[in-house]
mmCIF file of C-alpha atoms and ligand atoms in Angstrom:
data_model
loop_
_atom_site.group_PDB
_atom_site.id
_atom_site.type_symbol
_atom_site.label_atom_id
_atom_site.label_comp_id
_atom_site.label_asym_id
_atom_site.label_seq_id
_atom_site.Cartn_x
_atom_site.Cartn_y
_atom_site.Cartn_z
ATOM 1 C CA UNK D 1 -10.877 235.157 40.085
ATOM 2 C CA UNK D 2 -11.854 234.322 43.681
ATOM 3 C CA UNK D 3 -15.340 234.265 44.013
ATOM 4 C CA UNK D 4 -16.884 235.573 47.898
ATOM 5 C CA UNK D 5 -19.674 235.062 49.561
ATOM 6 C CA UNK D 6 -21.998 236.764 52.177
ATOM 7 C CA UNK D 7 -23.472 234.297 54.717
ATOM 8 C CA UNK D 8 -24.952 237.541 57.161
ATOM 9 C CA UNK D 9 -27.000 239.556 56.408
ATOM 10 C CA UNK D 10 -30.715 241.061 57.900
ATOM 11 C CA UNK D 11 -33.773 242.210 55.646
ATOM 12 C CA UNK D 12 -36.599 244.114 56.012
ATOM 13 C CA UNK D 13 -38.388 241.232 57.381
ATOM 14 C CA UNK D 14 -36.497 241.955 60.624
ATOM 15 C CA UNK D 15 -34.110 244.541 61.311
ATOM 16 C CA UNK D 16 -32.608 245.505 58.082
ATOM 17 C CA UNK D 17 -33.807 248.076 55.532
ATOM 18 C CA UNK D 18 -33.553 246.983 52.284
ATOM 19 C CA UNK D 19 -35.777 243.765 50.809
ATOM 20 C CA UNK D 20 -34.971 240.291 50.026
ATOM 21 C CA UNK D 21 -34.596 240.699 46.577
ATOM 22 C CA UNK D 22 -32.682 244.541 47.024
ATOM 23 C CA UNK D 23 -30.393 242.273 49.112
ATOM 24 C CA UNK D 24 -29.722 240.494 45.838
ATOM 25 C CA UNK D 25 -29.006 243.756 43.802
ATOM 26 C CA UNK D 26 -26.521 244.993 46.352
ATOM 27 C CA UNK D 27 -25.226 241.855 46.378
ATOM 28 C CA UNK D 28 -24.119 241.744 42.760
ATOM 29 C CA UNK D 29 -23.177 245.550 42.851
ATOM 30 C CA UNK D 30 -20.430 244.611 45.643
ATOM 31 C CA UNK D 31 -19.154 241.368 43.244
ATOM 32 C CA UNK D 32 -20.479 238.826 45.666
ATOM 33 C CA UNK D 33 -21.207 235.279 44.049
ATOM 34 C CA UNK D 34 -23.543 234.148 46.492
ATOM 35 C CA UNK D 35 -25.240 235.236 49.963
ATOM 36 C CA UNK D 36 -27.552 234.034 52.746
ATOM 37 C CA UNK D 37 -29.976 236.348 54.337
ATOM 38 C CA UNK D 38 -30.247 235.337 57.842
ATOM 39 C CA UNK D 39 -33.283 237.756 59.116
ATOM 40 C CA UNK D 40 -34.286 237.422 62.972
ATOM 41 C CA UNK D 41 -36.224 234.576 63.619
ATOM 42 C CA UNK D 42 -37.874 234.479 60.121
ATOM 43 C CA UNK D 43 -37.137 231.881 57.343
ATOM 44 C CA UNK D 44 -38.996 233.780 54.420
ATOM 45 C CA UNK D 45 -36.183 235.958 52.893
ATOM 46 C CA UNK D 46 -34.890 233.014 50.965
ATOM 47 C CA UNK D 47 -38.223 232.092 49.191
ATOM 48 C CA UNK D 48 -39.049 236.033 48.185
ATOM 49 C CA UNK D 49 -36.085 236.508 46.655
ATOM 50 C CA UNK D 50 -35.042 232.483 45.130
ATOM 51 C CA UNK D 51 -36.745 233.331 41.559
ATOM 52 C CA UNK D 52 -34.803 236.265 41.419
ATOM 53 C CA UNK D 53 -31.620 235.158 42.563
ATOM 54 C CA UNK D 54 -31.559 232.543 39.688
ATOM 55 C CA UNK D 55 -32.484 235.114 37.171
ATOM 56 C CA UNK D 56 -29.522 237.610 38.439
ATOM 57 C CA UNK D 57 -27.537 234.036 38.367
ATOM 58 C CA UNK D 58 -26.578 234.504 42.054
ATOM 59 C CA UNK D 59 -26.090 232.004 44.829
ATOM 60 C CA UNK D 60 -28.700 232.050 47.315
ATOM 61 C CA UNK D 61 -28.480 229.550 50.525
ATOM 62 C CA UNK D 62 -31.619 229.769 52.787
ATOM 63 C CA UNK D 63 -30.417 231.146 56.357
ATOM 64 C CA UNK D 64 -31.838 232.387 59.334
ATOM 65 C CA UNK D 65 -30.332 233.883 62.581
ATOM 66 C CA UNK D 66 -32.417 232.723 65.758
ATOM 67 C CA UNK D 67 -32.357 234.633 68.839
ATOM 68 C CA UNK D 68 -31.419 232.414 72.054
ATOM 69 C CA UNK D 69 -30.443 232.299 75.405
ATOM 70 C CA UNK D 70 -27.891 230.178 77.032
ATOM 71 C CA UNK D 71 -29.440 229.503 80.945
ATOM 72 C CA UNK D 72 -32.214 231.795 80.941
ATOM 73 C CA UNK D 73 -29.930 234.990 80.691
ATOM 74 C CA UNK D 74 -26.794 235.029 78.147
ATOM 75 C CA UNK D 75 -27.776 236.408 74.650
ATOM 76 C CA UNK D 76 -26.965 233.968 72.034
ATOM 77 C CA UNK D 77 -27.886 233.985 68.328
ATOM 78 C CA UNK D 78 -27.682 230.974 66.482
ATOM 79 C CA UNK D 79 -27.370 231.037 62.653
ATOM 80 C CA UNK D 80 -29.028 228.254 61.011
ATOM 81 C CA UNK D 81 -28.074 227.152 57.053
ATOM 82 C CA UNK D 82 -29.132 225.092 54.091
ATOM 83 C CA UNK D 83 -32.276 223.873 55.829
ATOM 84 C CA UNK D 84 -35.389 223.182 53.646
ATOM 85 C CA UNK D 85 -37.111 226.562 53.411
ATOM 86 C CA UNK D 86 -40.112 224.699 53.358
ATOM 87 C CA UNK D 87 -40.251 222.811 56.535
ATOM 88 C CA UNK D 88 -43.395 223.588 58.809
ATOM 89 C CA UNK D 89 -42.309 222.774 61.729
ATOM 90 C CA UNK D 90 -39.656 225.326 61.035
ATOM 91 C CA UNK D 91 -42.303 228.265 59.837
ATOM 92 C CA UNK D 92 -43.938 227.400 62.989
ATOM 93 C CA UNK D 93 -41.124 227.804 65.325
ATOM 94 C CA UNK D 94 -40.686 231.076 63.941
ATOM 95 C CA UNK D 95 -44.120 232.251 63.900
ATOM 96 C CA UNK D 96 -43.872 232.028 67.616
ATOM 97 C CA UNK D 97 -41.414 233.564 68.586
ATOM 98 C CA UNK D 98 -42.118 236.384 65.971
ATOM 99 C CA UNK D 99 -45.431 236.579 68.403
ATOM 100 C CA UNK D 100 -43.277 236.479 71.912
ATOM 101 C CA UNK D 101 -41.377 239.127 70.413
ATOM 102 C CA UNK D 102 -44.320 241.228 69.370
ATOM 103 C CA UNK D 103 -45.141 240.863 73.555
ATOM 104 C CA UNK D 104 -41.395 241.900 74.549
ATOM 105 C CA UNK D 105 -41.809 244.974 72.366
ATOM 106 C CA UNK D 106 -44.961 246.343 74.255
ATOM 107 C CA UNK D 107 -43.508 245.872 77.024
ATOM 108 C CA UNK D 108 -40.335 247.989 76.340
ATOM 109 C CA UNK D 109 -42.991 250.307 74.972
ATOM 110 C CA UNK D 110 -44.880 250.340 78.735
ATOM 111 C CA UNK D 111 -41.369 251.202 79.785
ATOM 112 C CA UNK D 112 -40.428 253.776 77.863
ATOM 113 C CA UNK D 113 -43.957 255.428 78.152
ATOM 114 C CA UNK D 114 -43.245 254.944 82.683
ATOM 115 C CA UNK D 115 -40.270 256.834 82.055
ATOM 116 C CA UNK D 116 -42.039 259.670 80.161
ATOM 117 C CA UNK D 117 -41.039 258.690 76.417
ATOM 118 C CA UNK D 118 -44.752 257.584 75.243
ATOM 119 C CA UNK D 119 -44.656 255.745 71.603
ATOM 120 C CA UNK D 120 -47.392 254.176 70.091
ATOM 121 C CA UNK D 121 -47.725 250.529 69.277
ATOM 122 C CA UNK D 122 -49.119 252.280 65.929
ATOM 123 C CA UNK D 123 -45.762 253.741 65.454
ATOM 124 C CA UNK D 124 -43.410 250.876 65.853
ATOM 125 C CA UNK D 125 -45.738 247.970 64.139
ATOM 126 C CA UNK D 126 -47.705 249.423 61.341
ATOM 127 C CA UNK D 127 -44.987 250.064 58.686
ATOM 128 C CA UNK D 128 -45.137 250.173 54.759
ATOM 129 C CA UNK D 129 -42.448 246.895 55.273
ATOM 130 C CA UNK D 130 -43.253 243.366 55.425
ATOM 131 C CA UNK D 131 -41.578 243.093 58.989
ATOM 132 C CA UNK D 132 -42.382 239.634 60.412
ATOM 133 C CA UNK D 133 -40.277 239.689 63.462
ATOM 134 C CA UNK D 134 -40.053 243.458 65.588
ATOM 135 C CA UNK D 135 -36.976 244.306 67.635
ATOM 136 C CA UNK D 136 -35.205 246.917 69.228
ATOM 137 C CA UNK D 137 -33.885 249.079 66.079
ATOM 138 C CA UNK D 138 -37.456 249.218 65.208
ATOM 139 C CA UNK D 139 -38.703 250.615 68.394
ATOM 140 C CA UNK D 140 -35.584 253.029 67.700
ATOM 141 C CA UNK D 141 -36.855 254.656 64.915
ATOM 142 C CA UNK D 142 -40.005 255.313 66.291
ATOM 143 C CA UNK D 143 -38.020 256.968 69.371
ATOM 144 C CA UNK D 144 -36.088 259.364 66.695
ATOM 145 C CA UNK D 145 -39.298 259.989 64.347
ATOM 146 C CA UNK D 146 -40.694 261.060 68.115
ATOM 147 C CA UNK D 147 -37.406 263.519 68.683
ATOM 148 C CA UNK D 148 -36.470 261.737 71.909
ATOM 149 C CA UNK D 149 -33.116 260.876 70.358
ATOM 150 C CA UNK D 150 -30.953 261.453 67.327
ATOM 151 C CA UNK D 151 -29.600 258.062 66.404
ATOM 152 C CA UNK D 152 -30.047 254.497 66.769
ATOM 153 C CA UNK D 153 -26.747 254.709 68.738
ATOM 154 C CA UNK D 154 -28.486 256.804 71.471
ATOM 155 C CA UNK D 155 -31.633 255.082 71.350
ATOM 156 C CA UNK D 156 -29.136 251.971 72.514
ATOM 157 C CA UNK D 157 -27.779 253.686 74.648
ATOM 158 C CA UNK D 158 -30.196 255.483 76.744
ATOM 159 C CA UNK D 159 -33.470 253.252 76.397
ATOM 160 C CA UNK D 160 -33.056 249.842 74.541
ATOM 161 C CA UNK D 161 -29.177 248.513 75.161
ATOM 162 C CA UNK D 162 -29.244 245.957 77.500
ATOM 163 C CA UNK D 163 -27.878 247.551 80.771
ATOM 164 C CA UNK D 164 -30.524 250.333 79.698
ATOM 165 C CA UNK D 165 -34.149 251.093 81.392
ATOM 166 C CA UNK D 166 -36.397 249.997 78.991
ATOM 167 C CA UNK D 167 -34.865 246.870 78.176
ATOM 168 C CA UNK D 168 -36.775 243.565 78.407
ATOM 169 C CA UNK D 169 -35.028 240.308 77.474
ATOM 170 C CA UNK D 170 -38.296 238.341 76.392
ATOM 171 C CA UNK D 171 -38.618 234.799 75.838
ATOM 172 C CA UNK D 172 -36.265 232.682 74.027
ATOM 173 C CA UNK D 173 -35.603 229.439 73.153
ATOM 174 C CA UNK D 174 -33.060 227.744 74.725
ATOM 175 C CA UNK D 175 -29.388 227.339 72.467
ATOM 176 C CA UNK D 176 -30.605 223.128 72.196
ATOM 177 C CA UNK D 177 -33.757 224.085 70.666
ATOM 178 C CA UNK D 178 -32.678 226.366 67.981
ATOM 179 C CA UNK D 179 -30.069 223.801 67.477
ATOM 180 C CA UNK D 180 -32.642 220.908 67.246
ATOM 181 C CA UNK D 181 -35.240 222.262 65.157
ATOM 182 C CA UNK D 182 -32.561 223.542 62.978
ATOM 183 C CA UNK D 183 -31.365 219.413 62.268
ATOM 184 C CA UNK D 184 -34.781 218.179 62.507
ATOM 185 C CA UNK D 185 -35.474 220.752 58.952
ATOM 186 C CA UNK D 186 -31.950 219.109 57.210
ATOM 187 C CA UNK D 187 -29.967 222.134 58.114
ATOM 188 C CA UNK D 188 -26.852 223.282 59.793
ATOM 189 C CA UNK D 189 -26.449 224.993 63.388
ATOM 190 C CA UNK D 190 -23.609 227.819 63.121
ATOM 191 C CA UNK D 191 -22.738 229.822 66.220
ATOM 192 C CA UNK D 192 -22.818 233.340 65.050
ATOM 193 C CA UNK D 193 -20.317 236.283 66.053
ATOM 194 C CA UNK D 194 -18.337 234.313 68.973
ATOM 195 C CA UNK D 195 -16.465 237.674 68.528
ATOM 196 C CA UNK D 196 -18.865 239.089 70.189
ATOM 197 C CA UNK D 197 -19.049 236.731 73.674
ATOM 198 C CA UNK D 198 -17.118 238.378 75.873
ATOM 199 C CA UNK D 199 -16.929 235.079 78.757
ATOM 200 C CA UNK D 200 -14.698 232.722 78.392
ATOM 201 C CA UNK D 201 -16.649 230.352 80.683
ATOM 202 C CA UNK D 202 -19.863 231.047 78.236
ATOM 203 C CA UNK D 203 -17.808 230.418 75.057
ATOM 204 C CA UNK D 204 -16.706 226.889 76.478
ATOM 205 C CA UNK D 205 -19.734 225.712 77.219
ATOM 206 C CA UNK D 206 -21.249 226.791 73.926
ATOM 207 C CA UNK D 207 -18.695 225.262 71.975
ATOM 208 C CA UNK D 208 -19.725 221.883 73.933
ATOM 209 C CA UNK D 209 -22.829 222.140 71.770
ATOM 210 C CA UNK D 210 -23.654 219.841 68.574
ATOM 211 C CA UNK D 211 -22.368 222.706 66.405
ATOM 212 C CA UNK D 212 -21.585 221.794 62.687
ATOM 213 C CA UNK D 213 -19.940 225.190 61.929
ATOM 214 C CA UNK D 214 -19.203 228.760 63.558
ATOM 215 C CA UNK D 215 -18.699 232.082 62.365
ATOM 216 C CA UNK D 216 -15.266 232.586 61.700
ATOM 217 C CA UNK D 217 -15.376 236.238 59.484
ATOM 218 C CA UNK D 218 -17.587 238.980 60.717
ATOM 219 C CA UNK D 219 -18.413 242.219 60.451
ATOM 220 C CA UNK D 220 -15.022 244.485 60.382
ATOM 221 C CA UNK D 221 -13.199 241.753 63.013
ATOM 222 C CA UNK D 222 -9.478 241.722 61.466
ATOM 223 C CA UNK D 223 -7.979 238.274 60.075
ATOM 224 C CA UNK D 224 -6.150 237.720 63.309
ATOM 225 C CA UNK D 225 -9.225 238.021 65.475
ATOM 226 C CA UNK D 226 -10.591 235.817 63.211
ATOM 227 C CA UNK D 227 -7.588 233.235 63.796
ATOM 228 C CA UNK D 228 -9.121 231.670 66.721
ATOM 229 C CA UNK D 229 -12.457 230.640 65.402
ATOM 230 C CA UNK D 230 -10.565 229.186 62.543
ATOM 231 C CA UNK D 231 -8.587 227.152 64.602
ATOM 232 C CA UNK D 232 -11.492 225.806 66.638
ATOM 233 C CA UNK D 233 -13.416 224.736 63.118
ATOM 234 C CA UNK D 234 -10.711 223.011 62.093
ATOM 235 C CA UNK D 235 -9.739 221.434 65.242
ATOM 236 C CA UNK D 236 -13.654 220.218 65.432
ATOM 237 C CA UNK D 237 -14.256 219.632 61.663
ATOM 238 C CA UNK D 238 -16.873 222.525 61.521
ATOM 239 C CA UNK D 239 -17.770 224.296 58.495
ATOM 240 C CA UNK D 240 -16.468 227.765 58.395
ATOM 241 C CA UNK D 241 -18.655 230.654 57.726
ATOM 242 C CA UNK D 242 -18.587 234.075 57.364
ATOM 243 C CA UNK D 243 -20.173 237.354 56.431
ATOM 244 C CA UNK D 244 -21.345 241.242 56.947
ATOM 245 C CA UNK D 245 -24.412 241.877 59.362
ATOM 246 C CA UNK D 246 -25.360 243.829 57.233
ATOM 247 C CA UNK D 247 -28.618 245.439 58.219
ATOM 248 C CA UNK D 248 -28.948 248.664 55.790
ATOM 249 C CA UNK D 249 -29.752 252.321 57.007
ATOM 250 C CA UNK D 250 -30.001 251.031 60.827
ATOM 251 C CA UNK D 251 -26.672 249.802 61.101
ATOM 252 C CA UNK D 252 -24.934 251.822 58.324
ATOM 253 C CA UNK D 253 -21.252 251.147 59.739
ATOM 254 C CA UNK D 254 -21.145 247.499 57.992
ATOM 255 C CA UNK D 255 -21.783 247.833 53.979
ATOM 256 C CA UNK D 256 -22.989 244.220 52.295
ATOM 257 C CA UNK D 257 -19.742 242.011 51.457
ATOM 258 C CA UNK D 258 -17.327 243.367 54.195
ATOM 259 C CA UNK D 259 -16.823 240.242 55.371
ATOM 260 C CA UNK D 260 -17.151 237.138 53.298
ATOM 261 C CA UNK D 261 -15.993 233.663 52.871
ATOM 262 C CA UNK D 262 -14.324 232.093 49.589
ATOM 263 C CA UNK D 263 -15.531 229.362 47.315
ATOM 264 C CA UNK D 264 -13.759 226.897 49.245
ATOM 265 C CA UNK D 265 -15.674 227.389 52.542
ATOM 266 C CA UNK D 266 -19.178 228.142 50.527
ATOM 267 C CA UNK D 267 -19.199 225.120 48.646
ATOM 268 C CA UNK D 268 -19.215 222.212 51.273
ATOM 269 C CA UNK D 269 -22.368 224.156 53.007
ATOM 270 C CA UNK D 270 -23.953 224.612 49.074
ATOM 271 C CA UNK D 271 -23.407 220.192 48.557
ATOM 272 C CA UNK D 272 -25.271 220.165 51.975
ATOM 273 C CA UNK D 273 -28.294 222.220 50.796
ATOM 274 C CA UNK D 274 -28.032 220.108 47.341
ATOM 275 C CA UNK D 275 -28.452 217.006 48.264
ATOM 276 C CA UNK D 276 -31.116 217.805 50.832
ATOM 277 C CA UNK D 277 -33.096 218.576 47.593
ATOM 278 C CA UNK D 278 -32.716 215.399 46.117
HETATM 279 P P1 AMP P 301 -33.329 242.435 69.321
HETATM 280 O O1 AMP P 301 -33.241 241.242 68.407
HETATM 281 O O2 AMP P 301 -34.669 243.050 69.310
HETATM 282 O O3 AMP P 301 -32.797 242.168 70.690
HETATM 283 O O4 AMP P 301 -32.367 243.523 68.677
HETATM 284 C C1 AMP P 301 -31.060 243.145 68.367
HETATM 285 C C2 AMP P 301 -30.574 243.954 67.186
HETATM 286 O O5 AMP P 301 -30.415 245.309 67.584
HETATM 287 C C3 AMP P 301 -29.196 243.524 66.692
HETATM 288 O O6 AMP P 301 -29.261 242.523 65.736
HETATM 289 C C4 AMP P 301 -28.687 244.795 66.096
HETATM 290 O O7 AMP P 301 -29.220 244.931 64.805
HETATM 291 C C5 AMP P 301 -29.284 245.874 66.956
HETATM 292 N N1 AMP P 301 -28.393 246.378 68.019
HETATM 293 C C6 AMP P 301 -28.033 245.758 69.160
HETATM 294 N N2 AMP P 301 -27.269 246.553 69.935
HETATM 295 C C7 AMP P 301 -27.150 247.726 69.271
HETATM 296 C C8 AMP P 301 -26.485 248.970 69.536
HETATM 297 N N3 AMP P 301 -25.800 249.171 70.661
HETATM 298 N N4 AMP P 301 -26.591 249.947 68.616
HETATM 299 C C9 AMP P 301 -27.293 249.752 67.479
HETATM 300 N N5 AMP P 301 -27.928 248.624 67.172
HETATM 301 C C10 AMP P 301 -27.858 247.612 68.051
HETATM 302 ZN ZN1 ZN P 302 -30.381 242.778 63.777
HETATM 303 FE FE1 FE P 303 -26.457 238.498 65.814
HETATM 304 FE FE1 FE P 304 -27.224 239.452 62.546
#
């Protein structure tokens, strides 16, 4: 039987809605062997949920997904895999930028209140969930619980999307540094959803980058919009990885295991995180 595996997905650490360790359940419900949970800018999914994982007798790689941009202005997210989980340095990095993104979200919030849409910093930050890194779905919500709009869709659209008002790009690190701190903690820099750059100049010079994989399955892409990515690992001997997005409630057009990679492209990136144990 051909064993899959999940290397995207989103907690409620950052912008997803179910836990690490409900992650895990649905995980096992939709026949997956293994997953990563790559949360926004925050490495902790992996050691909530590792004890459990082993119990449940699931594979669980540590992964992260780290907000960039590419000469002060593209969007690029960077996953990052089989890194120690541990690393300080690493915790660090994430701490702040959890904090620059905590700034970014008041000021959308200063924005939206200018434009006569008031929410609270109350009503976006102090949740029942163990959020560590805020973004834009959040301050969603809190613009539907308010009645200004009736899904996250138009709460894209009309406020937060990036050609909207209210958006504010915040800082990022640059696509190097993600890259960088990702080595220096034993792991491996993935370029995540190059479905989703639309430039052809942008996607040239990424690919320049000291990549060691890219994201060849996502989301609901088709196998032969996959084709290119696959091509371009295997031209540059990059691991191939794959996986959902999956982000619960806020996002509920992807469902955990949509996309997925078999044992044969899991298992190189597993060795890596192995041996970096030993
Ligand atoms: P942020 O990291 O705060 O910039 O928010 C990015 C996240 O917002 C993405 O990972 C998605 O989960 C979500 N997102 C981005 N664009 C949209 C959209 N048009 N509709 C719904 N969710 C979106
Ligand atoms: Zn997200
Ligand atoms: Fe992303
Ligand atoms: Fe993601």
């Amino acid at each position: 039987m051909t064993k899959f595996f999940d290397l995207h997905c989103h907690s409620s650490l950052s912008d997803g809605t179910s836990s690490p360790t409900e992650l895990v359940d649905l995980a096992i419900e939709a026949g997956l062997s293994g997953l990563s949970i790559t949360d926004h800018d925050v490495i902790d999914g992996f050691v909530y949920a590792e004890e459990y994982a082993k119990e449940q007798k699931i594979k669980l790689l540590p992964g992260v997904e780290i907000s960039c941009h590419y000469q002060n202005r593209e969007s690029v997210h960077i996953l990052g895999y089989a890194f120690n989980p541990k690393d300080l340095n690493f915790i660090e990095f994430c701490t702040l930028h959890q904090a620059r993104r905590v700034k970014r979200a008041k000021e959308m919030l200063q924005r939206l209140t200018a434009l006569g849409y008031p929410v609270t910093v109350e009503e976006v930050f102090l949740k029942d969930a163990p959020t560590k890194t805020i973004g834009r779905p959040h301050i969603a919500q809190a613009l539907i619980a308010r009645g200004y709009c009736s899904s996250i869709q138009e709460a894209f659209q009309k406020f937060l999307g990036s050609k909207a008002p209210c958006y504010v790009a915040g800082e990022r690190w640059s696509v190097q540094e993600a890259i960088d701190m990702i080595h220096k903690a034993g792991g491996l820099a993935v370029l995540a959803h190059p479905h989703l750059l639309r430039k052809e100049s942008l996607i040239r010079q990424l690919l320049a980058f000291p990549f060691d994989g890219i994201e060849v399955y996502y989301a609901r892409f088709s196998e032969s919009e996959c084709r290119r990515w696959l091509d371009i690992a295997n031209s540059k001997k990059w691991y191939v990885t794959g996986g959902s997005d999956f982000h619960g409630g806020v996002k509920p057009e992807s469902r955990l295991g949509q996309s997925a990679i078999s044992e044969e492209y899991f298992t190189p990136i597993y060795e890596h995180y192995l041996r970096l144990q030993k």
